[in-house]
mmCIF file of C-alpha atoms and ligand atoms in Angstrom:
data_model
loop_
_atom_site.group_PDB
_atom_site.id
_atom_site.type_symbol
_atom_site.label_atom_id
_atom_site.label_comp_id
_atom_site.label_asym_id
_atom_site.label_seq_id
_atom_site.Cartn_x
_atom_site.Cartn_y
_atom_site.Cartn_z
ATOM 1 C CA UNK A 22 15.775 30.279 -5.292
ATOM 2 C CA UNK A 23 13.633 27.733 -3.503
ATOM 3 C CA UNK A 24 11.612 26.227 -6.328
ATOM 4 C CA UNK A 25 13.383 23.296 -7.961
ATOM 5 C CA UNK A 26 13.945 23.869 -11.680
ATOM 6 C CA UNK A 27 12.482 21.224 -13.989
ATOM 7 C CA UNK A 28 16.039 19.926 -14.489
ATOM 8 C CA UNK A 29 16.803 19.549 -10.779
ATOM 9 C CA UNK A 30 15.702 16.210 -9.309
ATOM 10 C CA UNK A 31 13.127 16.630 -6.491
ATOM 11 C CA UNK A 32 14.918 16.527 -3.112
ATOM 12 C CA UNK A 33 12.541 13.805 -1.944
ATOM 13 C CA UNK A 34 12.545 10.977 -4.469
ATOM 14 C CA UNK A 35 9.646 8.521 -4.361
ATOM 15 C CA UNK A 36 9.754 4.773 -4.993
ATOM 16 C CA UNK A 37 6.307 3.263 -5.544
ATOM 17 C CA UNK A 38 5.571 -0.395 -4.878
ATOM 18 C CA UNK A 39 2.118 -1.524 -6.000
ATOM 19 C CA UNK A 40 0.584 -4.950 -6.279
ATOM 20 C CA UNK A 41 -2.140 -7.305 -5.099
ATOM 21 C CA UNK A 42 -2.653 -8.378 -1.487
ATOM 22 C CA UNK A 43 -0.167 -10.846 0.030
ATOM 23 C CA UNK A 44 2.318 -10.250 -2.796
ATOM 24 C CA UNK A 45 4.901 -9.409 -0.106
ATOM 25 C CA UNK A 46 5.015 -5.751 -1.118
ATOM 26 C CA UNK A 47 4.492 -4.429 2.419
ATOM 27 C CA UNK A 48 7.528 -6.265 3.771
ATOM 28 C CA UNK A 49 9.623 -5.460 0.709
ATOM 29 C CA UNK A 50 8.639 -1.767 0.795
ATOM 30 C CA UNK A 51 9.454 -1.466 4.499
ATOM 31 C CA UNK A 52 12.870 -3.084 4.060
ATOM 32 C CA UNK A 53 13.709 -0.920 1.051
ATOM 33 C CA UNK A 54 12.757 2.164 3.084
ATOM 34 C CA UNK A 55 14.976 1.029 5.968
ATOM 35 C CA UNK A 56 17.905 0.269 3.628
ATOM 36 C CA UNK A 57 17.719 3.782 2.130
ATOM 37 C CA UNK A 58 16.749 5.619 5.341
ATOM 38 C CA UNK A 59 13.532 6.760 3.570
ATOM 39 C CA UNK A 60 10.055 7.342 4.989
ATOM 40 C CA UNK A 61 7.468 4.638 4.433
ATOM 41 C CA UNK A 62 3.795 4.964 3.515
ATOM 42 C CA UNK A 63 1.473 1.987 3.996
ATOM 43 C CA UNK A 64 -1.471 3.460 2.081
ATOM 44 C CA UNK A 65 -3.599 0.349 2.665
ATOM 45 C CA UNK A 66 -3.536 1.206 6.384
ATOM 46 C CA UNK A 67 -5.303 4.513 5.626
ATOM 47 C CA UNK A 68 -8.133 2.663 3.838
ATOM 48 C CA UNK A 69 -8.283 0.181 6.720
ATOM 49 C CA UNK A 70 -8.405 3.053 9.259
ATOM 50 C CA UNK A 71 -11.200 4.712 7.298
ATOM 51 C CA UNK A 72 -13.217 1.485 7.303
ATOM 52 C CA UNK A 73 -12.586 0.895 11.020
ATOM 53 C CA UNK A 74 -13.550 4.454 11.841
ATOM 54 C CA UNK A 75 -16.845 4.080 9.910
ATOM 55 C CA UNK A 76 -17.589 0.726 11.566
ATOM 56 C CA UNK A 77 -16.953 2.169 15.039
ATOM 57 C CA UNK A 78 -19.198 5.163 14.379
ATOM 58 C CA UNK A 79 -21.978 3.164 12.766
ATOM 59 C CA UNK A 80 -21.541 4.846 9.384
ATOM 60 C CA UNK A 81 -22.630 2.605 6.464
ATOM 61 C CA UNK A 82 -19.646 1.629 4.312
ATOM 62 C CA UNK A 83 -21.487 2.691 1.158
ATOM 63 C CA UNK A 84 -22.423 6.140 2.481
ATOM 64 C CA UNK A 85 -19.868 7.843 0.250
ATOM 65 C CA UNK A 86 -20.231 11.391 1.571
ATOM 66 C CA UNK A 87 -20.003 10.444 5.253
ATOM 67 C CA UNK A 88 -17.161 7.945 4.789
ATOM 68 C CA UNK A 89 -15.239 10.542 2.750
ATOM 69 C CA UNK A 90 -15.772 13.061 5.550
ATOM 70 C CA UNK A 91 -14.284 10.558 8.023
ATOM 71 C CA UNK A 92 -11.344 9.883 5.678
ATOM 72 C CA UNK A 93 -10.615 13.593 5.317
ATOM 73 C CA UNK A 94 -10.313 14.066 9.091
ATOM 74 C CA UNK A 95 -8.947 10.725 10.286
ATOM 75 C CA UNK A 96 -7.502 11.244 13.784
ATOM 76 C CA UNK A 97 -4.818 8.667 12.956
ATOM 77 C CA UNK A 98 -1.081 8.523 13.559
ATOM 78 C CA UNK A 99 1.770 6.064 13.100
ATOM 79 C CA UNK A 100 4.403 5.947 15.816
ATOM 80 C CA UNK A 101 6.328 3.538 18.085
ATOM 81 C CA UNK A 102 5.768 0.838 15.457
ATOM 82 C CA UNK A 103 1.999 1.049 16.065
ATOM 83 C CA UNK A 104 -1.069 2.554 14.415
ATOM 84 C CA UNK A 105 -3.281 4.856 16.494
ATOM 85 C CA UNK A 106 -6.829 6.092 15.986
ATOM 86 C CA UNK A 107 -8.066 8.771 18.404
ATOM 87 C CA UNK A 108 -5.358 7.707 20.862
ATOM 88 C CA UNK A 109 -6.326 4.018 20.702
ATOM 89 C CA UNK A 110 -3.784 1.432 19.551
ATOM 90 C CA UNK A 111 -5.503 -0.205 16.550
ATOM 91 C CA UNK A 112 -2.458 -2.005 15.074
ATOM 92 C CA UNK A 113 -4.111 -5.423 15.348
ATOM 93 C CA UNK A 114 -7.691 -4.221 14.877
ATOM 94 C CA UNK A 115 -7.027 -2.859 11.366
ATOM 95 C CA UNK A 116 -5.616 -6.253 10.287
ATOM 96 C CA UNK A 117 -8.862 -8.090 11.101
ATOM 97 C CA UNK A 118 -10.471 -9.815 8.111
ATOM 98 C CA UNK A 119 -13.703 -7.783 8.480
ATOM 99 C CA UNK A 120 -11.762 -4.510 8.399
ATOM 100 C CA UNK A 121 -9.876 -5.678 5.268
ATOM 101 C CA UNK A 122 -13.231 -6.398 3.628
ATOM 102 C CA UNK A 123 -14.488 -2.974 4.684
ATOM 103 C CA UNK A 124 -11.309 -1.300 3.372
ATOM 104 C CA UNK A 125 -11.832 -2.906 -0.011
ATOM 105 C CA UNK A 126 -15.395 -1.487 -0.091
ATOM 106 C CA UNK A 127 -14.553 2.074 0.951
ATOM 107 C CA UNK A 128 -11.550 2.050 -1.430
ATOM 108 C CA UNK A 129 -13.971 1.735 -4.338
ATOM 109 C CA UNK A 130 -15.622 5.112 -3.498
ATOM 110 C CA UNK A 131 -14.154 7.992 -5.549
ATOM 111 C CA UNK A 132 -14.792 10.636 -2.854
ATOM 112 C CA UNK A 133 -12.916 8.529 -0.292
ATOM 113 C CA UNK A 134 -9.913 8.136 -2.600
ATOM 114 C CA UNK A 135 -9.951 11.897 -3.273
ATOM 115 C CA UNK A 136 -10.139 12.657 0.464
ATOM 116 C CA UNK A 137 -7.002 10.592 1.137
ATOM 117 C CA UNK A 138 -4.888 12.058 -1.707
ATOM 118 C CA UNK A 139 -3.311 15.024 0.096
ATOM 119 C CA UNK A 140 -2.697 12.988 3.211
ATOM 120 C CA UNK A 141 -0.748 10.409 1.215
ATOM 121 C CA UNK A 142 1.242 13.045 -0.691
ATOM 122 C CA UNK A 143 2.251 14.721 2.587
ATOM 123 C CA UNK A 144 4.432 11.683 3.325
ATOM 124 C CA UNK A 145 6.816 12.859 0.641
ATOM 125 C CA UNK A 146 9.532 14.322 2.870
ATOM 126 C CA UNK A 147 13.341 14.399 2.631
ATOM 127 C CA UNK A 148 15.348 12.269 2.203
ATOM 128 C CA UNK A 149 12.733 10.247 0.285
ATOM 129 C CA UNK A 150 9.689 7.983 0.422
ATOM 130 C CA UNK A 151 8.799 4.385 -0.327
ATOM 131 C CA UNK A 152 5.038 4.195 -0.939
ATOM 132 C CA UNK A 153 3.194 0.884 -0.804
ATOM 133 C CA UNK A 154 -0.309 0.391 -2.241
ATOM 134 C CA UNK A 155 -2.394 -0.215 -5.351
ATOM 135 C CA UNK A 156 -2.301 3.149 -7.147
ATOM 136 C CA UNK A 157 0.922 4.719 -5.887
ATOM 137 C CA UNK A 158 2.629 4.672 -9.306
ATOM 138 C CA UNK A 159 -0.503 5.285 -11.384
ATOM 139 C CA UNK A 160 -2.265 8.070 -9.422
ATOM 140 C CA UNK A 161 -0.831 9.299 -6.119
ATOM 141 C CA UNK A 162 2.839 9.577 -7.159
ATOM 142 C CA UNK A 163 2.502 9.300 -10.936
ATOM 143 C CA UNK A 164 5.839 11.136 -11.394
ATOM 144 C CA UNK A 165 7.814 8.854 -9.027
ATOM 145 C CA UNK A 166 11.428 8.242 -10.023
ATOM 146 C CA UNK A 167 11.152 4.448 -9.661
ATOM 147 C CA UNK A 168 8.036 2.272 -9.871
ATOM 148 C CA UNK A 169 7.661 -1.407 -9.152
ATOM 149 C CA UNK A 170 4.650 -3.695 -9.577
ATOM 150 C CA UNK A 171 5.127 -6.668 -7.315
ATOM 151 C CA UNK A 172 3.080 -9.751 -7.945
ATOM 152 C CA UNK A 173 2.960 -13.512 -7.387
ATOM 153 C CA UNK A 174 0.523 -16.231 -8.434
ATOM 154 C CA UNK A 175 -2.734 -16.418 -6.418
ATOM 155 C CA UNK A 176 -1.614 -19.874 -5.221
ATOM 156 C CA UNK A 177 1.744 -18.577 -3.931
ATOM 157 C CA UNK A 178 0.070 -15.637 -2.186
ATOM 158 C CA UNK A 179 -2.581 -17.873 -0.627
ATOM 159 C CA UNK A 180 0.157 -20.199 0.613
ATOM 160 C CA UNK A 181 2.020 -17.288 2.260
ATOM 161 C CA UNK A 182 -1.179 -16.083 3.944
ATOM 162 C CA UNK A 183 -1.927 -19.672 5.014
ATOM 163 C CA UNK A 184 1.482 -19.987 6.715
ATOM 164 C CA UNK A 185 1.002 -16.642 8.515
ATOM 165 C CA UNK A 186 -2.420 -17.724 9.820
ATOM 166 C CA UNK A 187 -1.203 -21.140 10.975
ATOM 167 C CA UNK A 188 1.841 -19.572 12.695
ATOM 168 C CA UNK A 189 -0.533 -17.296 14.623
ATOM 169 C CA UNK A 190 -2.484 -20.360 15.779
ATOM 170 C CA UNK A 191 -5.505 -19.807 13.495
ATOM 171 C CA UNK A 192 -7.099 -22.501 11.388
ATOM 172 C CA UNK A 193 -7.293 -21.909 7.634
ATOM 173 C CA UNK A 194 -8.243 -23.595 4.382
ATOM 174 C CA UNK A 195 -5.827 -23.194 1.494
ATOM 175 C CA UNK A 196 -8.563 -23.744 -1.102
ATOM 176 C CA UNK A 197 -10.723 -21.048 0.495
ATOM 177 C CA UNK A 198 -7.746 -18.667 0.642
ATOM 178 C CA UNK A 199 -6.994 -19.108 -3.085
ATOM 179 C CA UNK A 200 -10.652 -18.366 -3.905
ATOM 180 C CA UNK A 201 -10.572 -15.356 -1.562
ATOM 181 C CA UNK A 202 -7.391 -14.019 -3.168
ATOM 182 C CA UNK A 203 -8.882 -14.326 -6.663
ATOM 183 C CA UNK A 204 -12.121 -12.608 -5.607
ATOM 184 C CA UNK A 205 -10.266 -9.702 -3.981
ATOM 185 C CA UNK A 206 -7.951 -9.314 -7.025
ATOM 186 C CA UNK A 207 -10.984 -9.222 -9.302
ATOM 187 C CA UNK A 208 -12.686 -6.529 -7.169
ATOM 188 C CA UNK A 209 -9.541 -4.373 -6.848
ATOM 189 C CA UNK A 210 -8.788 -4.678 -10.598
ATOM 190 C CA UNK A 211 -12.337 -4.134 -11.838
ATOM 191 C CA UNK A 212 -13.254 -0.959 -9.935
ATOM 192 C CA UNK A 213 -13.585 2.152 -12.074
ATOM 193 C CA UNK A 214 -11.449 4.506 -9.942
ATOM 194 C CA UNK A 215 -7.730 3.768 -9.612
ATOM 195 C CA UNK A 216 -7.977 0.051 -10.397
ATOM 196 C CA UNK A 217 -5.101 -2.238 -9.520
ATOM 197 C CA UNK A 218 -2.876 -2.233 -12.588
ATOM 198 C CA UNK A 219 0.830 -1.662 -13.250
ATOM 199 C CA UNK A 220 1.915 1.832 -14.316
ATOM 200 C CA UNK A 221 3.210 1.669 -17.912
ATOM 201 C CA UNK A 222 6.698 2.562 -16.675
ATOM 202 C CA UNK A 223 6.748 0.123 -13.718
ATOM 203 C CA UNK A 224 9.187 -2.739 -13.329
ATOM 204 C CA UNK A 225 7.164 -5.981 -13.111
ATOM 205 C CA UNK A 226 8.550 -8.192 -10.388
ATOM 206 C CA UNK A 227 7.034 -11.660 -10.081
ATOM 207 C CA UNK A 228 7.971 -13.044 -6.663
ATOM 208 C CA UNK A 229 6.288 -16.455 -7.055
ATOM 209 C CA UNK A 230 9.715 -18.113 -6.940
ATOM 210 C CA UNK A 231 11.620 -15.319 -5.187
ATOM 211 C CA UNK A 232 12.376 -14.777 -1.496
ATOM 212 C CA UNK A 233 11.930 -11.407 0.241
ATOM 213 C CA UNK A 234 15.635 -10.540 0.258
ATOM 214 C CA UNK A 235 16.001 -11.095 -3.510
ATOM 215 C CA UNK A 236 12.941 -8.909 -4.098
ATOM 216 C CA UNK A 237 14.423 -6.148 -1.880
ATOM 217 C CA UNK A 238 17.714 -6.287 -3.820
ATOM 218 C CA UNK A 239 15.848 -6.160 -7.151
ATOM 219 C CA UNK A 240 13.947 -3.019 -6.061
ATOM 220 C CA UNK A 241 17.133 -1.336 -4.795
ATOM 221 C CA UNK A 242 18.911 -2.125 -8.093
ATOM 222 C CA UNK A 243 15.952 -0.743 -10.066
ATOM 223 C CA UNK A 244 15.980 2.457 -8.001
ATOM 224 C CA UNK A 245 19.743 2.918 -8.534
ATOM 225 C CA UNK A 246 19.225 2.527 -12.287
ATOM 226 C CA UNK A 247 16.279 4.961 -12.416
ATOM 227 C CA UNK A 248 18.165 7.515 -10.310
ATOM 228 C CA UNK A 249 21.193 7.349 -12.611
ATOM 229 C CA UNK A 250 18.918 7.727 -15.669
ATOM 230 C CA UNK A 251 17.093 10.719 -14.174
ATOM 231 C CA UNK A 252 20.439 12.538 -13.783
ATOM 232 C CA UNK A 253 21.460 12.052 -17.433
HETATM 233 O O1 DC B 302 -2.849 -3.420 1.232
HETATM 234 P P1 DC B 302 -4.042 -3.663 2.157
HETATM 235 O O2 DC B 302 -4.544 -5.075 2.105
HETATM 236 O O3 DC B 302 -3.804 -3.182 3.551
HETATM 237 O O4 DC B 302 -5.222 -2.738 1.554
HETATM 238 C C1 DC B 302 -6.515 -2.739 2.094
HETATM 239 C C2 DC B 302 -7.537 -2.397 1.001
HETATM 240 O O5 DC B 302 -7.352 -1.057 0.552
HETATM 241 C C3 DC B 302 -7.465 -3.302 -0.238
HETATM 242 O O6 DC B 302 -8.734 -3.829 -0.534
HETATM 243 C C4 DC B 302 -7.067 -2.397 -1.366
HETATM 244 C C5 DC B 302 -7.292 -0.991 -0.862
HETATM 245 N N1 DC B 302 -6.204 -0.096 -1.239
HETATM 246 C C6 DC B 302 -6.424 0.722 -2.325
HETATM 247 O O7 DC B 302 -7.464 0.652 -2.953
HETATM 248 N N2 DC B 302 -5.453 1.625 -2.683
HETATM 249 C C7 DC B 302 -4.288 1.683 -2.021
HETATM 250 N N3 DC B 302 -3.364 2.562 -2.400
HETATM 251 C C8 DC B 302 -4.047 0.816 -0.926
HETATM 252 C C9 DC B 302 -5.036 -0.070 -0.571
#
């Protein structure tokens, strides 16, 4: 018999890590995936790729039908530690501030979110998946075995972003970054489809005073606990 019975755990468990931007969830999710030998989904990258694709093709970011069409057929792939769009290495391009802004806009369109659903779910492959985003635990993998909502104060997140920018040789204003962080949180939390909010069964992990390694260990411990519970 191939179909798993309702009592058999799915062969590809999913750990969801959601939270606001610059909460450190991307780094934590990637390290958890490496520690467990699981696949990793950076769902934000798919929204960024959709926005970049629309910008390149001159499609207006509020043209829901056309942007959704692009999202449904994104010629994107992730390999060799890079992100590719139609054979072009866009690893750095999708991290540009303007593309982040665009991603936040297209992410508010219901048809775009619907178009990316199957693509995200296809990442669920043995031996398991760590999925990073905003609605992984609430919508895309609502039945995940372990869910985490990673957060940190807007000030702490702005400070982390500030350090990253300065290290890369860019100039930045901490005050402007805090305001930016608060504005983006408000937009991601207020949208009607899949707003940024913790799943009711998610572990809330506030990393304001926590380093990356402690956050990774906390997620791994939570997963071990959830896995043991799901076998009872
Ligand atoms: O995590 P990120 O900054 O790369 O995400 C880019 C944008 O995409 C951000 O504005 C939130 C949105 N997003 C989303 O709405 N749902 C997700 N699962 C992931 C990202």
